Short mmCIF file of C-alpha atoms and ligand atoms in Angstrom, two decimals:
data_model
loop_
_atom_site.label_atom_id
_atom_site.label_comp_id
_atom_site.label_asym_id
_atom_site.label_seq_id
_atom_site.Cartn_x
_atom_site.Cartn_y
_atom_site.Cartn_z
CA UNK V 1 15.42 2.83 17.06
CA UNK V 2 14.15 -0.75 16.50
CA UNK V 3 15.11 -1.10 12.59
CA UNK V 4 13.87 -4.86 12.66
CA UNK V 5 11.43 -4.19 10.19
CA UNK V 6 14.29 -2.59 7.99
CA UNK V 7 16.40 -5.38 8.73
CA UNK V 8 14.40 -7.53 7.21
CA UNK V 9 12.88 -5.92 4.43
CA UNK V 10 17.49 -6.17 3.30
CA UNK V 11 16.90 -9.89 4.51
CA UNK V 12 19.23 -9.43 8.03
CA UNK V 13 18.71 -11.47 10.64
CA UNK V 14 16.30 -10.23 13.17
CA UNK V 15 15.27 -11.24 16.80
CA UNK V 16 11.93 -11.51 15.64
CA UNK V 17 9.47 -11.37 12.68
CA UNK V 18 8.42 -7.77 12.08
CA UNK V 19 5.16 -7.00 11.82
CA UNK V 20 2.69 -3.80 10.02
CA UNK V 21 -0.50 -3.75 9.34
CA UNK V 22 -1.71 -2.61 6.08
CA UNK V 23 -4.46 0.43 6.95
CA UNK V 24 -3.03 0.06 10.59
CA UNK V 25 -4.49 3.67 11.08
CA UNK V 26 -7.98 3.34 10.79
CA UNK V 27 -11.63 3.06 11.02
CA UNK V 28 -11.43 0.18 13.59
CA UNK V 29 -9.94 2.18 15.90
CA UNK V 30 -12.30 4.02 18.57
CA UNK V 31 -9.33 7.09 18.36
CA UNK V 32 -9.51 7.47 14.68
CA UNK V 33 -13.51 7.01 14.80
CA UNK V 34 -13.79 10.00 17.32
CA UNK V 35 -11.28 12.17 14.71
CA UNK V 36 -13.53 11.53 12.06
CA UNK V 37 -16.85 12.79 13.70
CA UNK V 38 -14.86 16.13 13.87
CA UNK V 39 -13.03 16.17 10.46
CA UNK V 40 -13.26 15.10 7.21
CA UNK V 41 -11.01 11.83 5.63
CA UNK V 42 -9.29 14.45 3.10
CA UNK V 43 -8.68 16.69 6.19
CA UNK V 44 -7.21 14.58 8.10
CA UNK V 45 -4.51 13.90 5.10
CA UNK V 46 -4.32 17.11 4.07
CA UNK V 47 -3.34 18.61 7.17
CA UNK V 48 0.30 17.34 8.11
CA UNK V 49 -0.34 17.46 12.15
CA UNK V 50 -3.47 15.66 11.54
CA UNK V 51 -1.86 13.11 9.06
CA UNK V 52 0.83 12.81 11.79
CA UNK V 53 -1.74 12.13 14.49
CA UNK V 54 -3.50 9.45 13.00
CA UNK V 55 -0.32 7.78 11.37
CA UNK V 56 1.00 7.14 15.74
CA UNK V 57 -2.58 6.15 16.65
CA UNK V 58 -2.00 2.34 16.21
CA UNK V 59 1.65 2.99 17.22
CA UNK V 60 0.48 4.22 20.79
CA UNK V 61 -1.56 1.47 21.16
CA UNK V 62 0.29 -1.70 19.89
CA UNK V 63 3.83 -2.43 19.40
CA UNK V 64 4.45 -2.45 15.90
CA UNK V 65 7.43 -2.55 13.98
CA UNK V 66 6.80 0.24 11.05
CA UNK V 67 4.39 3.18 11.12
CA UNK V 68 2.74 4.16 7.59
CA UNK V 69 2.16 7.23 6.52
CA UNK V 70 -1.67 8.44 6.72
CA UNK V 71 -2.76 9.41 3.48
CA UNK V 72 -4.58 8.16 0.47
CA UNK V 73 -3.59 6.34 -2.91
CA UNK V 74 -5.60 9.15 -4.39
CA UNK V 75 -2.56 12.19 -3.97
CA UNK V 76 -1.68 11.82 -6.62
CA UNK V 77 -4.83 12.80 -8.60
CA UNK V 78 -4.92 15.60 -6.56
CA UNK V 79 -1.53 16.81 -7.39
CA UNK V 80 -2.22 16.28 -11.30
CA UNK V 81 -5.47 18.72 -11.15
CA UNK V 82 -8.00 16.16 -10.59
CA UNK V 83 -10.82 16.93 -8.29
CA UNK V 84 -11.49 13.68 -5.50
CA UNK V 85 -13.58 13.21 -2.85
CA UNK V 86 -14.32 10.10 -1.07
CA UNK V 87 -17.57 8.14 -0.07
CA UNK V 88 -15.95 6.14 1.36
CA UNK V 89 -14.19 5.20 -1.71
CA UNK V 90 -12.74 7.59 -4.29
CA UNK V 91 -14.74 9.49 -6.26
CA UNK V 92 -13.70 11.96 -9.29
CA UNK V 93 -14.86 14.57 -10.93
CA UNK V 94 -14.00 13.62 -13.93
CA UNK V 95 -12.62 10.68 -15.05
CA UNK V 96 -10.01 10.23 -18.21
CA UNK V 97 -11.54 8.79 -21.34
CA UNK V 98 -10.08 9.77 -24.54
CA UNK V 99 -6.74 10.92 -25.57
CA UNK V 100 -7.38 14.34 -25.03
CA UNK V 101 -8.09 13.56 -21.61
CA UNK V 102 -4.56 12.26 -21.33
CA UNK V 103 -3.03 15.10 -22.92
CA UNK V 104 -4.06 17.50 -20.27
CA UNK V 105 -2.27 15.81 -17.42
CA UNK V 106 1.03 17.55 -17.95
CA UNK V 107 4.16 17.75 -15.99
CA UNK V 108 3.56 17.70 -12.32
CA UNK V 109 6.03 19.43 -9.64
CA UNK V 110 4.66 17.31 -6.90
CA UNK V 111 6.34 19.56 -3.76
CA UNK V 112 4.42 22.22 -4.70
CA UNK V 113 1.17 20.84 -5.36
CA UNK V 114 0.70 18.51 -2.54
CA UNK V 115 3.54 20.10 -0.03
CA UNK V 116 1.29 18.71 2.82
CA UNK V 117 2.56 14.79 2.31
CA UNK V 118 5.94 15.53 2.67
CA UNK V 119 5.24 18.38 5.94
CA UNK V 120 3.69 15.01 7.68
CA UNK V 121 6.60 13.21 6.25
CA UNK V 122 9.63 15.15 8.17
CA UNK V 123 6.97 16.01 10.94
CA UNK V 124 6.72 12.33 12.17
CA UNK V 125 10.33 11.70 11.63
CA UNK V 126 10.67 14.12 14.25
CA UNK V 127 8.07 12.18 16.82
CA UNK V 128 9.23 8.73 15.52
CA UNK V 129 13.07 9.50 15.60
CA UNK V 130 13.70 7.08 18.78
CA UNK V 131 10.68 4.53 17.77
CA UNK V 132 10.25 2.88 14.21
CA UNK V 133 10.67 3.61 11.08
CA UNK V 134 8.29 5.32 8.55
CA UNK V 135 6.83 3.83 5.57
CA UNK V 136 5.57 6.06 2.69
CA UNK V 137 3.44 4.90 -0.75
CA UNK V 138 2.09 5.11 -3.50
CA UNK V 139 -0.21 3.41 -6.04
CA UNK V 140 1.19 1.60 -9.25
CA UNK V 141 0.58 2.99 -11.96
CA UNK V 142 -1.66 0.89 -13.76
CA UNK V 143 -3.98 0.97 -10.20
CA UNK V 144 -3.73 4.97 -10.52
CA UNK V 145 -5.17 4.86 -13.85
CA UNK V 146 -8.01 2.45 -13.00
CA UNK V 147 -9.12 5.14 -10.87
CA UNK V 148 -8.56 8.03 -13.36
CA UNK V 149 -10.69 6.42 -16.06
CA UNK V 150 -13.07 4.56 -14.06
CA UNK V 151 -13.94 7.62 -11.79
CA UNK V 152 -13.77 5.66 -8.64
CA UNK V 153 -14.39 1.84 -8.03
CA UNK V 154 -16.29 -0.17 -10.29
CA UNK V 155 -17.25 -4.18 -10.51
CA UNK V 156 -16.52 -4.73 -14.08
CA UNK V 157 -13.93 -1.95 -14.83
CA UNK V 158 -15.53 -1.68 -18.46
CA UNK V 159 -14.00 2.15 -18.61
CA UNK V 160 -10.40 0.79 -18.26
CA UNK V 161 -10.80 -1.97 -20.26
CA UNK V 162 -12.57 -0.65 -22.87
CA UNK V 163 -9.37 2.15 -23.15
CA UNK V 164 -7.14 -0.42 -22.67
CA UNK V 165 -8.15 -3.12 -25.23
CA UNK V 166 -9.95 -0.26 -27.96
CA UNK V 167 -7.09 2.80 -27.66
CA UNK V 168 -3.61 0.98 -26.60
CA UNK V 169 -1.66 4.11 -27.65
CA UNK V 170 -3.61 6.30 -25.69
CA UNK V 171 -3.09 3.70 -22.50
CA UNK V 172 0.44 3.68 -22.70
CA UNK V 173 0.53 7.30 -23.07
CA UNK V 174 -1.49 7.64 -20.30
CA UNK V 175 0.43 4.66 -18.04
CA UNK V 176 3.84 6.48 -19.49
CA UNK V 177 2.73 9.98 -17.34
CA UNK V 178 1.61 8.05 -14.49
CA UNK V 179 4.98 6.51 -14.34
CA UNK V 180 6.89 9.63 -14.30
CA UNK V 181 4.27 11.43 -11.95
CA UNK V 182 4.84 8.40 -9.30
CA UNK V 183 8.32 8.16 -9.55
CA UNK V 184 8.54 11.74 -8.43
CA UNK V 185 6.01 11.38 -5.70
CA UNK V 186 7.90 8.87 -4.76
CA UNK V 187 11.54 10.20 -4.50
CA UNK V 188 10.26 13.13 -2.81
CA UNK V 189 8.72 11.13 0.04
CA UNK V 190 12.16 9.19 0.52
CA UNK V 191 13.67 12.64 0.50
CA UNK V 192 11.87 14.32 3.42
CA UNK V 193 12.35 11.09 5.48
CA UNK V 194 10.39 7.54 4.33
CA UNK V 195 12.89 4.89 5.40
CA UNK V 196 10.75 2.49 2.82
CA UNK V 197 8.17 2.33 0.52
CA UNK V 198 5.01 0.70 -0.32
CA UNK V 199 3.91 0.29 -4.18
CA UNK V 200 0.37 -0.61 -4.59
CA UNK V 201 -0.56 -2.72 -7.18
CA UNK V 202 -4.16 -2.88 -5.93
CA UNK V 203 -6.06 -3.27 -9.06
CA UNK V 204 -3.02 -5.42 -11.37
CA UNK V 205 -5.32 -8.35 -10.73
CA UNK V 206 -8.04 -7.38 -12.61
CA UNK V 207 -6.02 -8.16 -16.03
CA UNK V 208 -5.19 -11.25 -17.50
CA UNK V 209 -1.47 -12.56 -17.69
CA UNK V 210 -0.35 -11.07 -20.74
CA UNK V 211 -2.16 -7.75 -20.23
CA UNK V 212 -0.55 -7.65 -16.65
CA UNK V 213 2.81 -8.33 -18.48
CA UNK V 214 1.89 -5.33 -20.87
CA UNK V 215 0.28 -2.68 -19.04
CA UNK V 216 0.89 -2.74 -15.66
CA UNK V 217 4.42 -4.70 -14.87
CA UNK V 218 6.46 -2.83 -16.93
CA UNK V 219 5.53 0.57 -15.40
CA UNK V 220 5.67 -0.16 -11.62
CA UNK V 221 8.79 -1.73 -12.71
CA UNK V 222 10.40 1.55 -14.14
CA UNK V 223 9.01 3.17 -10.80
CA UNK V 224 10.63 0.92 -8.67
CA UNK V 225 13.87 1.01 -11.05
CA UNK V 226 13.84 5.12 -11.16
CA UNK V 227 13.56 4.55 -6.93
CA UNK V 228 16.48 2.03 -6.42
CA UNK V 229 19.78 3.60 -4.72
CA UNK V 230 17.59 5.75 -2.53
CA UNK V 231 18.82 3.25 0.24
CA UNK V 232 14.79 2.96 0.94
CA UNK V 233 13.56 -0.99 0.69
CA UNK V 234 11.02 -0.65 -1.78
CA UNK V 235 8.30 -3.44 -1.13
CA UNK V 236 5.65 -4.61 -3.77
CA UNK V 237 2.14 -5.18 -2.87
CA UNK V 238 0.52 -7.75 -5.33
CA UNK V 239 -3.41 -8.09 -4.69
CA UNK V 240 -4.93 -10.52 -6.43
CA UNK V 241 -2.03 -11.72 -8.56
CA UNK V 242 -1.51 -15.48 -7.92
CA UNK V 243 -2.13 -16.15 -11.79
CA UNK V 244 0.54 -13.95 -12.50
CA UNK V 245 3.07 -14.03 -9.56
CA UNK V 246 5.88 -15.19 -12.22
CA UNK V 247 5.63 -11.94 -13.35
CA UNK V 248 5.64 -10.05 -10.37
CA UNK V 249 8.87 -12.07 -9.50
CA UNK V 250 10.10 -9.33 -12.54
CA UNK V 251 9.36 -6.35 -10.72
CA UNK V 252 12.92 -5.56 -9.16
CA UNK V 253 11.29 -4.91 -5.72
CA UNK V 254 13.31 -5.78 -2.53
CA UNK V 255 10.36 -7.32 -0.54
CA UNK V 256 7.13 -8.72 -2.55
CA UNK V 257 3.92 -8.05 -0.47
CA UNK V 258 1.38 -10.75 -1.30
CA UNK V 259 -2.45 -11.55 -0.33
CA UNK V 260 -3.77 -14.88 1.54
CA UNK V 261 -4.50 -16.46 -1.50
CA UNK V 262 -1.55 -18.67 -1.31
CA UNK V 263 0.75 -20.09 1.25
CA UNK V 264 4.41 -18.28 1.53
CA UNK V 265 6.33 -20.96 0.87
CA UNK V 266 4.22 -21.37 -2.64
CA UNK V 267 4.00 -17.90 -3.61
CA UNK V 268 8.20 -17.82 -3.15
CA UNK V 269 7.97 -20.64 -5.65
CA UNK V 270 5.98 -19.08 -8.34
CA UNK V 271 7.93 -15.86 -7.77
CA UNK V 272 10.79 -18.02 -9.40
CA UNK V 273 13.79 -15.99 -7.56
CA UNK V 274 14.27 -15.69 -3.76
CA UNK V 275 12.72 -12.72 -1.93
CA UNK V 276 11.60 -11.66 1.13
CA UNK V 277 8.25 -11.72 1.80
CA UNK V 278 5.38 -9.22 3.48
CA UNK V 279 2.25 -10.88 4.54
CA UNK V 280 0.25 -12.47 4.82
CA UNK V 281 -2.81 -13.37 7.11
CA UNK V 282 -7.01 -13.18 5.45
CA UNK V 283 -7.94 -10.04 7.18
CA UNK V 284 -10.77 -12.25 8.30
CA UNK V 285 -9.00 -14.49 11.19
CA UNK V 286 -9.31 -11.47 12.91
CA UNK V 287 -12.94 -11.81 13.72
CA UNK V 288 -12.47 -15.67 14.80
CA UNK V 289 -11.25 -16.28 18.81
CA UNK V 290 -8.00 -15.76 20.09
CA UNK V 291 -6.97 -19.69 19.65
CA UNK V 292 -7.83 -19.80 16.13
CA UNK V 293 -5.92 -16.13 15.16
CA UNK V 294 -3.02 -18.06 17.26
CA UNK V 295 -3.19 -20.90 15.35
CA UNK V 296 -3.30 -19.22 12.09
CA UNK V 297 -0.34 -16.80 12.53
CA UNK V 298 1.61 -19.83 13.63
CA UNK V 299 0.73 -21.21 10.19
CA UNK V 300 1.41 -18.15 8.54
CA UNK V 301 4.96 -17.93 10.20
CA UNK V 302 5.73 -21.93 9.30
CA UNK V 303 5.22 -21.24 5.57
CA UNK V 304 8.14 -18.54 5.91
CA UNK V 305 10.38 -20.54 7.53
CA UNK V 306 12.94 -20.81 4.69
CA UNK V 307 12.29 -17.23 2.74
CA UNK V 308 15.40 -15.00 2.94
CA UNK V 309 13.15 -12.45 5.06
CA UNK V 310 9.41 -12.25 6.44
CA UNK V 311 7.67 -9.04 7.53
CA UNK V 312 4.62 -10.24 8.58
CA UNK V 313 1.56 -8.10 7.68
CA UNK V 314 -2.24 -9.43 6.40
CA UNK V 315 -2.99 -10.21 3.11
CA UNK V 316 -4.80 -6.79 2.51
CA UNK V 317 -6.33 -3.89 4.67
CA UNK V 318 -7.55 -4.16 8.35
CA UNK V 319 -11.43 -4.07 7.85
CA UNK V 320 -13.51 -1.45 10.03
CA UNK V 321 -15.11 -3.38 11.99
CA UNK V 322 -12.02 -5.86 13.07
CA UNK V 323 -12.46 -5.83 17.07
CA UNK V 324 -9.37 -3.92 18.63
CA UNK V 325 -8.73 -7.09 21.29
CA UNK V 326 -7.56 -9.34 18.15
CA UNK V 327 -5.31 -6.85 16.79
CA UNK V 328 -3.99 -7.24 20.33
CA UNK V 329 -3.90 -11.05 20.00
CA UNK V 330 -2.10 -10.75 16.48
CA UNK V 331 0.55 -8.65 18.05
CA UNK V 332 1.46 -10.78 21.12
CA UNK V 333 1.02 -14.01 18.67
CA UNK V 334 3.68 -12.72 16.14
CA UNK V 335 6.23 -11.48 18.91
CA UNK V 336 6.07 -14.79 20.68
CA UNK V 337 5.85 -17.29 18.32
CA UNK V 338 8.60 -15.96 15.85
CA UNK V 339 11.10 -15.04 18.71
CA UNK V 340 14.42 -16.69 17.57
O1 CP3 U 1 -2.26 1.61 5.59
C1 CP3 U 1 -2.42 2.66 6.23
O2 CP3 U 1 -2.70 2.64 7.47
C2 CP3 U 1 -2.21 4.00 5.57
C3 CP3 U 1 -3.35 4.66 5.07
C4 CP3 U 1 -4.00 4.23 3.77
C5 CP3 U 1 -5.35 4.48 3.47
N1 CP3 U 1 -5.60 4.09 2.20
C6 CP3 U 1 -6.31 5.06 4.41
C7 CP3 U 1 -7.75 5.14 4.06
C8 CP3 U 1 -3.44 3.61 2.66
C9 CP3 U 1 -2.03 3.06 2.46
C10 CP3 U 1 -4.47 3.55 1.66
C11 CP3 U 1 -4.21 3.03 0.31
C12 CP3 U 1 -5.36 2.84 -0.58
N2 CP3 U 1 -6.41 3.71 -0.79
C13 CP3 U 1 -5.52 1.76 -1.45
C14 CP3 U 1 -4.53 0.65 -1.65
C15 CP3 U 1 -4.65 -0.35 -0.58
C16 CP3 U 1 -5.58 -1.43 -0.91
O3 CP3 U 1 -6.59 -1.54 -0.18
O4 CP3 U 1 -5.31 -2.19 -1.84
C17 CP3 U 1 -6.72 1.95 -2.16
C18 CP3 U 1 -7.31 1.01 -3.18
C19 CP3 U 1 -7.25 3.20 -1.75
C20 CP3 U 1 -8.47 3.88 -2.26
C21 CP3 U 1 -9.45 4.04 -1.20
N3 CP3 U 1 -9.38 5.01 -0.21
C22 CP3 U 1 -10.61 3.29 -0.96
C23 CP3 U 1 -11.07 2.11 -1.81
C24 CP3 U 1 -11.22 3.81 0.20
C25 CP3 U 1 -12.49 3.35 0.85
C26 CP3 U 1 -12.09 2.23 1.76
C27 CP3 U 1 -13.27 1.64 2.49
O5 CP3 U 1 -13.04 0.53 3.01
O6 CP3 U 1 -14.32 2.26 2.62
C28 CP3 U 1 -10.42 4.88 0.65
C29 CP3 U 1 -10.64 5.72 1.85
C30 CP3 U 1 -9.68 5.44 2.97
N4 CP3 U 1 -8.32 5.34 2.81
C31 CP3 U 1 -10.01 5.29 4.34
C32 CP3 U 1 -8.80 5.13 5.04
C33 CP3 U 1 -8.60 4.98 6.53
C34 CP3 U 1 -11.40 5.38 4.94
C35 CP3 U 1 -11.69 6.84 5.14
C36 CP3 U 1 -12.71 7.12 6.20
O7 CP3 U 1 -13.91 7.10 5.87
O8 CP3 U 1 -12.30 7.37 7.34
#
């Protein structure tokens, strides 16, 4: 199997710099495009041979070091009783504002409620066993309950806030469920077969430092604690968190994911201790030529020249309409230039 990408998430040496590509599986792809005109997003994550199929799309088309799971940062709503559909983005039912809210969402066995994650889990073990290895995630769980309360996206996240700053009590008590609800997810998808995991902290960024510290480090911290010993590198993604990277550097994680927003070799320094590092390319090169994507990995792959371990990856999602031919670019670019 080619483990570079686990080699280097445990900062090993490696012949070259691994690379993923957050929402690798996706709209940009004509494959996945022409699923989608025949099935549903929550179908095709719901149903494991689906999930499987679109998870080796990108896979059978460029050589890439880690295939992620294809699923949604949503599940988990799902598995606690709450209705979600998406266009495009999230949407729920309805959302969680007041403590009684909170005290509804209960104890959740998360093998029975969502058994379909971890049947796509030891499904593409099965097809990946001589290829890469599988990533599975999760959302932290201060970005699962911006979704709860908000009811989907929002600009201003007044909902959240408004919980947040006006009911603290009822926030932690809400963040403390989340916690236990995602460690559990979690386990279970490194016990039917991820070889790592992905925490999302997609929506930390939206608080100030000392809220961050507050209400959102300290429970993807316990997550990533309760997850430790599972022998699964569990990697960090911090959008959005430059102000507050100090903190992140608190998180226990074994590889920190971080956005464009600052150079490698900058973000290490802010982190405070030594980690390896996933990222981190502006989604966005990928719509300038082939010299300029070339150029900008190479710049990408000099600012990581003295972490303990790179995986490279962009700073966030693939967008839709990224043209497949620099995906191709990125690929070749990466394997070349970072051959040791
Ligand atoms: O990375 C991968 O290839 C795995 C699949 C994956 C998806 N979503 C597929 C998806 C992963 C890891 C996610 C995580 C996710 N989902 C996040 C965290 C990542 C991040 O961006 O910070 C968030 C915030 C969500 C919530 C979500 N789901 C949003 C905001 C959207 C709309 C996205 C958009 O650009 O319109 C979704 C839907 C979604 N999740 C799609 C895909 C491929 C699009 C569904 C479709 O219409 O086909």
């Amino acid at each position: 199997m080619n483990d570079r990408f686990l080699r280097a998430c445990r900062g090993q040496a490696v012949d070259r710099t691994p690379l993923w590509i957050m929402r690798q599986a996706g709209r940009y792809l004509p494959e996945y495009r022409e699923l989608r005109e025949r099935h549903g997003f929550a179908a095709l994550y719901r149903e494991p041979e689906l999930a499987a199929r679109v998870t080796l799309q990108p896979l059978d088309r460029f050589d890439l070091d880690a295939a992620i799971l294809f699923s949604d940062i949503l599940v988990p709503a799902e598995a606690m009783g709450f209705r979600v559909r998406f266009d495009p983005g999230p949407v729920l039912d309805a959302p969680v504002r007041s403590a009684a809210d909170v005290d509804r969402i209960g104890d959740v066995d998360v093998e029975a409620e969502v058994p379909y994650v971890f049947d796509a889990i030891r499904l593409l073990r099965r097809e990946l066993a001589t290829r890469v290895p599988l990533i599975g995630f999760a959302a932290s769980p201060f970005t699962l309950a911006v979704y709860l309360v908000e009811g989907g996206g929002s600009r201003r996240f007044e909902h959240v806030k408004a919980l947040l700053f006006g009911e603290p009590e009822t926030a932690h008590r809400l963040l403390d469920r989340l916690t236990e609800v995602t460690a559990r997810y979690l386990e279970a998808q490194i016990r039917a077969g991820a070889q790592a995991v992905q925490l999302f902290d997609s929506w930390g960024g939206i608080l100030g430092r000392n809220e961050y510290r507050e209400l959102a480090l300290p429970y993807a911290r316990r997550v990533l604690e309760r997850i430790s010993g599972l022998g699964a590198p569990r990697i960090f993604f911090a959008l959005d968190l430059a102000h507050a990277l100090t903190d992140v550097g608190e998180s226990g994680a074994d590889v920190i994911g971080v956005d464009w927003r600052l150079p490698l070799d900058e973000a290490a320094q802010r982190l405070g201790r030594p980690h390896v590092l996933q990222g981190n390319l502006d989604p966005c090169v990928l719509y300038a030529p082939p010299e300029r994507i070339r150029e900008h990995v190479g710049r990408v792959l000099d600012s990581a020249r003295a972490l303990p371990g790179h995986v490279f990856n962009l700073g966030h999602g693939i967008h839709p309409d990224t043209p497949v031919a620099s995906v191709e670019v990125l690929v070749e670019a990466v394997a070349s230039a970072s051959r040791r």
